[in-house]
Amino acid sequence: AAANNYLERQQFVEICLQLANDAMWASELSPGMQDRLIDLARDSVPNVRLVVAKSLACMQAPGCANPCPDRAMQALEWLRSDCDRDVAMAAGSSEADWLRSKRPDQNCN
């Protein structure tokens, strides 16, 4: 999850989501893996943040075998005001909310 290659970080997030959604494997999503997944919400690569936003949003849905801890919900809230529109929308932001809440501390070119 600390890979230099962003594709490997994306793959890690997708693995976490699969584990969280499968009741048979949900217990394999360790707190350490959850922490790393949440840390990736602040990744410098928008595509990584996008899969994190999709994963956290899916993990908060009813019926998820391994629901989000509170810290994950905070990360999802952070992603709703991401400077990348696609990330914010995947995290559950509306267009109007996103336009109002873009954080000035982010550098999105």
mmCIF file with all atom_site columns, C-alpha atoms in Angstrom:
data_model
loop_
_atom_site.group_PDB
_atom_site.id
_atom_site.type_symbol
_atom_site.label_atom_id
_atom_site.label_alt_id
_atom_site.label_comp_id
_atom_site.label_asym_id
_atom_site.label_entity_id
_atom_site.label_seq_id
_atom_site.pdbx_PDB_ins_code
_atom_site.Cartn_x
_atom_site.Cartn_y
_atom_site.Cartn_z
_atom_site.occupancy
_atom_site.B_iso_or_equiv
_atom_site.pdbx_formal_charge
_atom_site.auth_seq_id
_atom_site.auth_comp_id
_atom_site.auth_asym_id
_atom_site.auth_atom_id
_atom_site.pdbx_PDB_model_num
ATOM 1   C CA . ALA A 1 1   ? 0.000   0.000   0.000   1.00 0.00 ? 1   ALA A CA 1
ATOM 2   C CA . ALA A 1 2   ? 3.011   2.257   0.318   1.00 0.00 ? 2   ALA A CA 1
ATOM 3   C CA . ALA A 1 3   ? 4.113   1.448   -3.233  1.00 0.00 ? 3   ALA A CA 1
ATOM 4   C CA . ASN A 1 4   ? 5.788   4.088   -5.356  1.00 0.00 ? 4   ASN A CA 1
ATOM 5   C CA . ASN A 1 5   ? 3.667   3.012   -8.326  1.00 0.00 ? 5   ASN A CA 1
ATOM 6   C CA . TYR A 1 6   ? 0.186   4.489   -8.159  1.00 0.00 ? 6   TYR A CA 1
ATOM 7   C CA . LEU A 1 7   ? -1.296  1.458   -9.946  1.00 0.00 ? 7   LEU A CA 1
ATOM 8   C CA . GLU A 1 8   ? -0.167  -0.753  -7.077  1.00 0.00 ? 8   GLU A CA 1
ATOM 9   C CA . ARG A 1 9   ? -1.792  1.621   -4.579  1.00 0.00 ? 9   ARG A CA 1
ATOM 10  C CA . GLN A 1 10  ? -5.013  1.502   -6.609  1.00 0.00 ? 10  GLN A CA 1
ATOM 11  C CA . GLN A 1 11  ? -4.864  -2.275  -6.670  1.00 0.00 ? 11  GLN A CA 1
ATOM 12  C CA . PHE A 1 12  ? -4.462  -2.355  -2.874  1.00 0.00 ? 12  PHE A CA 1
ATOM 13  C CA . VAL A 1 13  ? -7.626  -0.254  -2.496  1.00 0.00 ? 13  VAL A CA 1
ATOM 14  C CA . GLU A 1 14  ? -9.556  -2.550  -4.819  1.00 0.00 ? 14  GLU A CA 1
ATOM 15  C CA . ILE A 1 15  ? -8.427  -5.594  -2.818  1.00 0.00 ? 15  ILE A CA 1
ATOM 16  C CA . CYS A 1 16  ? -9.605  -3.929  0.402   1.00 0.00 ? 16  CYS A CA 1
ATOM 17  C CA . LEU A 1 17  ? -12.997 -3.278  -1.159  1.00 0.00 ? 17  LEU A CA 1
ATOM 18  C CA . GLN A 1 18  ? -13.346 -6.884  -2.295  1.00 0.00 ? 18  GLN A CA 1
ATOM 19  C CA . LEU A 1 19  ? -12.474 -8.114  1.195   1.00 0.00 ? 19  LEU A CA 1
ATOM 20  C CA . ALA A 1 20  ? -14.914 -5.709  2.824   1.00 0.00 ? 20  ALA A CA 1
ATOM 21  C CA . ASN A 1 21  ? -17.777 -6.729  0.554   1.00 0.00 ? 21  ASN A CA 1
ATOM 22  C CA . ASP A 1 22  ? -17.365 -10.478 0.837   1.00 0.00 ? 22  ASP A CA 1
ATOM 23  C CA . ALA A 1 23  ? -18.760 -11.842 4.094   1.00 0.00 ? 23  ALA A CA 1
ATOM 24  C CA . MET A 1 24  ? -16.473 -14.858 3.871   1.00 0.00 ? 24  MET A CA 1
ATOM 25  C CA . TRP A 1 25  ? -13.347 -12.670 3.695   1.00 0.00 ? 25  TRP A CA 1
ATOM 26  C CA . ALA A 1 26  ? -14.441 -9.550  5.604   1.00 0.00 ? 26  ALA A CA 1
ATOM 27  C CA . SER A 1 27  ? -12.495 -10.557 8.706   1.00 0.00 ? 27  SER A CA 1
ATOM 28  C CA . GLU A 1 28  ? -9.309  -10.551 6.596   1.00 0.00 ? 28  GLU A CA 1
ATOM 29  C CA . LEU A 1 29  ? -9.516  -6.774  6.228   1.00 0.00 ? 29  LEU A CA 1
ATOM 30  C CA . SER A 1 30  ? -7.333  -6.013  9.220   1.00 0.00 ? 30  SER A CA 1
ATOM 31  C CA . PRO A 1 31  ? -7.314  -2.698  11.087  1.00 0.00 ? 31  PRO A CA 1
ATOM 32  C CA . GLY A 1 32  ? -3.872  -2.057  9.601   1.00 0.00 ? 32  GLY A CA 1
ATOM 33  C CA . MET A 1 33  ? -5.226  -2.470  6.090   1.00 0.00 ? 33  MET A CA 1
ATOM 34  C CA . GLN A 1 34  ? -8.158  -0.205  6.920   1.00 0.00 ? 34  GLN A CA 1
ATOM 35  C CA . ASP A 1 35  ? -5.776  2.433   8.263   1.00 0.00 ? 35  ASP A CA 1
ATOM 36  C CA . ARG A 1 36  ? -3.673  2.328   5.096   1.00 0.00 ? 36  ARG A CA 1
ATOM 37  C CA . LEU A 1 37  ? -6.797  2.527   2.943   1.00 0.00 ? 37  LEU A CA 1
ATOM 38  C CA . ILE A 1 38  ? -7.905  5.606   4.855   1.00 0.00 ? 38  ILE A CA 1
ATOM 39  C CA . ASP A 1 39  ? -4.433  7.159   4.569   1.00 0.00 ? 39  ASP A CA 1
ATOM 40  C CA . LEU A 1 40  ? -4.675  6.825   0.782   1.00 0.00 ? 40  LEU A CA 1
ATOM 41  C CA . ALA A 1 41  ? -7.567  9.319   0.847   1.00 0.00 ? 41  ALA A CA 1
ATOM 42  C CA . ARG A 1 42  ? -4.813  11.955  0.837   1.00 0.00 ? 42  ARG A CA 1
ATOM 43  C CA . ASP A 1 43  ? -2.778  10.387  -1.960  1.00 0.00 ? 43  ASP A CA 1
ATOM 44  C CA . SER A 1 44  ? -1.281  12.820  -4.457  1.00 0.00 ? 44  SER A CA 1
ATOM 45  C CA . VAL A 1 45  ? -2.732  10.908  -7.435  1.00 0.00 ? 45  VAL A CA 1
ATOM 46  C CA . PRO A 1 46  ? -6.401  11.685  -8.161  1.00 0.00 ? 46  PRO A CA 1
ATOM 47  C CA . ASN A 1 47  ? -7.059  8.192   -9.565  1.00 0.00 ? 47  ASN A CA 1
ATOM 48  C CA . VAL A 1 48  ? -5.971  6.656   -6.257  1.00 0.00 ? 48  VAL A CA 1
ATOM 49  C CA . ARG A 1 49  ? -8.231  9.023   -4.321  1.00 0.00 ? 49  ARG A CA 1
ATOM 50  C CA . LEU A 1 50  ? -11.036 8.163   -6.751  1.00 0.00 ? 50  LEU A CA 1
ATOM 51  C CA . VAL A 1 51  ? -10.897 4.431   -5.994  1.00 0.00 ? 51  VAL A CA 1
ATOM 52  C CA . VAL A 1 52  ? -10.608 5.214   -2.272  1.00 0.00 ? 52  VAL A CA 1
ATOM 53  C CA . ALA A 1 53  ? -13.736 7.389   -2.487  1.00 0.00 ? 53  ALA A CA 1
ATOM 54  C CA . LYS A 1 54  ? -15.639 4.680   -4.370  1.00 0.00 ? 54  LYS A CA 1
ATOM 55  C CA . SER A 1 55  ? -14.473 2.045   -1.898  1.00 0.00 ? 55  SER A CA 1
ATOM 56  C CA . LEU A 1 56  ? -15.347 4.007   1.227   1.00 0.00 ? 56  LEU A CA 1
ATOM 57  C CA . ALA A 1 57  ? -18.727 4.995   -0.218  1.00 0.00 ? 57  ALA A CA 1
ATOM 58  C CA . CYS A 1 58  ? -19.451 1.350   -1.016  1.00 0.00 ? 58  CYS A CA 1
ATOM 59  C CA . MET A 1 59  ? -18.256 0.213   2.413   1.00 0.00 ? 59  MET A CA 1
ATOM 60  C CA . GLN A 1 60  ? -20.752 2.539   4.107   1.00 0.00 ? 60  GLN A CA 1
ATOM 61  C CA . ALA A 1 61  ? -23.664 1.035   2.167   1.00 0.00 ? 61  ALA A CA 1
ATOM 62  C CA . PRO A 1 62  ? -26.095 -1.217  4.027   1.00 0.00 ? 62  PRO A CA 1
ATOM 63  C CA . GLY A 1 63  ? -25.173 -4.867  3.715   1.00 0.00 ? 63  GLY A CA 1
ATOM 64  C CA . CYS A 1 64  ? -21.428 -4.361  3.560   1.00 0.00 ? 64  CYS A CA 1
ATOM 65  C CA . ALA A 1 65  ? -19.778 -7.210  5.449   1.00 0.00 ? 65  ALA A CA 1
ATOM 66  C CA . ASN A 1 66  ? -17.138 -4.914  6.945   1.00 0.00 ? 66  ASN A CA 1
ATOM 67  C CA . PRO A 1 67  ? -18.568 -1.382  7.360   1.00 0.00 ? 67  PRO A CA 1
ATOM 68  C CA . CYS A 1 68  ? -16.483 1.755   7.651   1.00 0.00 ? 68  CYS A CA 1
ATOM 69  C CA . PRO A 1 69  ? -15.075 2.790   11.010  1.00 0.00 ? 69  PRO A CA 1
ATOM 70  C CA . ASP A 1 70  ? -15.581 6.402   12.108  1.00 0.00 ? 70  ASP A CA 1
ATOM 71  C CA . ARG A 1 71  ? -12.152 7.431   10.815  1.00 0.00 ? 71  ARG A CA 1
ATOM 72  C CA . ALA A 1 72  ? -13.122 6.163   7.364   1.00 0.00 ? 72  ALA A CA 1
ATOM 73  C CA . MET A 1 73  ? -16.277 8.236   7.447   1.00 0.00 ? 73  MET A CA 1
ATOM 74  C CA . GLN A 1 74  ? -14.161 11.305  8.213   1.00 0.00 ? 74  GLN A CA 1
ATOM 75  C CA . ALA A 1 75  ? -11.949 10.483  5.219   1.00 0.00 ? 75  ALA A CA 1
ATOM 76  C CA . LEU A 1 76  ? -15.018 10.151  3.026   1.00 0.00 ? 76  LEU A CA 1
ATOM 77  C CA . GLU A 1 77  ? -16.225 13.554  4.205   1.00 0.00 ? 77  GLU A CA 1
ATOM 78  C CA . TRP A 1 78  ? -12.771 14.981  3.364   1.00 0.00 ? 78  TRP A CA 1
ATOM 79  C CA . LEU A 1 79  ? -12.982 13.453  -0.132  1.00 0.00 ? 79  LEU A CA 1
ATOM 80  C CA . ARG A 1 80  ? -16.363 15.106  -0.737  1.00 0.00 ? 80  ARG A CA 1
ATOM 81  C CA . SER A 1 81  ? -14.531 18.420  -0.987  1.00 0.00 ? 81  SER A CA 1
ATOM 82  C CA . ASP A 1 82  ? -11.602 17.084  -3.028  1.00 0.00 ? 82  ASP A CA 1
ATOM 83  C CA . CYS A 1 83  ? -10.326 19.443  -5.706  1.00 0.00 ? 83  CYS A CA 1
ATOM 84  C CA . ASP A 1 84  ? -10.888 16.722  -8.303  1.00 0.00 ? 84  ASP A CA 1
ATOM 85  C CA . ARG A 1 85  ? -14.557 16.738  -9.270  1.00 0.00 ? 85  ARG A CA 1
ATOM 86  C CA . ASP A 1 86  ? -14.710 12.997  -10.020 1.00 0.00 ? 86  ASP A CA 1
ATOM 87  C CA . VAL A 1 87  ? -13.278 12.148  -6.597  1.00 0.00 ? 87  VAL A CA 1
ATOM 88  C CA . ALA A 1 88  ? -15.754 14.421  -4.836  1.00 0.00 ? 88  ALA A CA 1
ATOM 89  C CA . MET A 1 89  ? -18.705 12.996  -6.783  1.00 0.00 ? 89  MET A CA 1
ATOM 90  C CA . ALA A 1 90  ? -17.628 9.410   -6.033  1.00 0.00 ? 90  ALA A CA 1
ATOM 91  C CA . ALA A 1 91  ? -17.484 10.314  -2.339  1.00 0.00 ? 91  ALA A CA 1
ATOM 92  C CA . GLY A 1 92  ? -21.086 11.491  -2.474  1.00 0.00 ? 92  GLY A CA 1
ATOM 93  C CA . SER A 1 93  ? -20.818 15.223  -3.010  1.00 0.00 ? 93  SER A CA 1
ATOM 94  C CA . SER A 1 94  ? -23.332 17.077  -5.119  1.00 0.00 ? 94  SER A CA 1
ATOM 95  C CA . GLU A 1 95  ? -22.113 19.423  -7.840  1.00 0.00 ? 95  GLU A CA 1
ATOM 96  C CA . ALA A 1 96  ? -23.295 22.490  -5.916  1.00 0.00 ? 96  ALA A CA 1
ATOM 97  C CA . ASP A 1 97  ? -21.705 21.324  -2.666  1.00 0.00 ? 97  ASP A CA 1
ATOM 98  C CA . TRP A 1 98  ? -18.456 20.569  -4.453  1.00 0.00 ? 98  TRP A CA 1
ATOM 99  C CA . LEU A 1 99  ? -18.309 24.023  -6.019  1.00 0.00 ? 99  LEU A CA 1
ATOM 100 C CA . ARG A 1 100 ? -18.872 25.625  -2.600  1.00 0.00 ? 100 ARG A CA 1
ATOM 101 C CA . SER A 1 101 ? -16.498 23.431  -0.627  1.00 0.00 ? 101 SER A CA 1
ATOM 102 C CA . LYS A 1 102 ? -13.358 23.025  -2.721  1.00 0.00 ? 102 LYS A CA 1
ATOM 103 C CA . ARG A 1 103 ? -10.481 23.312  -0.303  1.00 0.00 ? 103 ARG A CA 1
ATOM 104 C CA . PRO A 1 104 ? -7.985  26.085  -1.095  1.00 0.00 ? 104 PRO A CA 1
ATOM 105 C CA . ASP A 1 105 ? -5.139  24.023  0.424   1.00 0.00 ? 105 ASP A CA 1
ATOM 106 C CA . GLN A 1 106 ? -5.252  21.547  -2.466  1.00 0.00 ? 106 GLN A CA 1
ATOM 107 C CA . ASN A 1 107 ? -3.202  21.988  -5.591  1.00 0.00 ? 107 ASN A CA 1
ATOM 108 C CA . CYS A 1 108 ? -5.133  20.553  -8.510  1.00 0.00 ? 108 CYS A CA 1
ATOM 109 C CA . ASN A 1 109 ? -3.834  21.657  -11.839 1.00 0.00 ? 109 ASN A CA 1
#
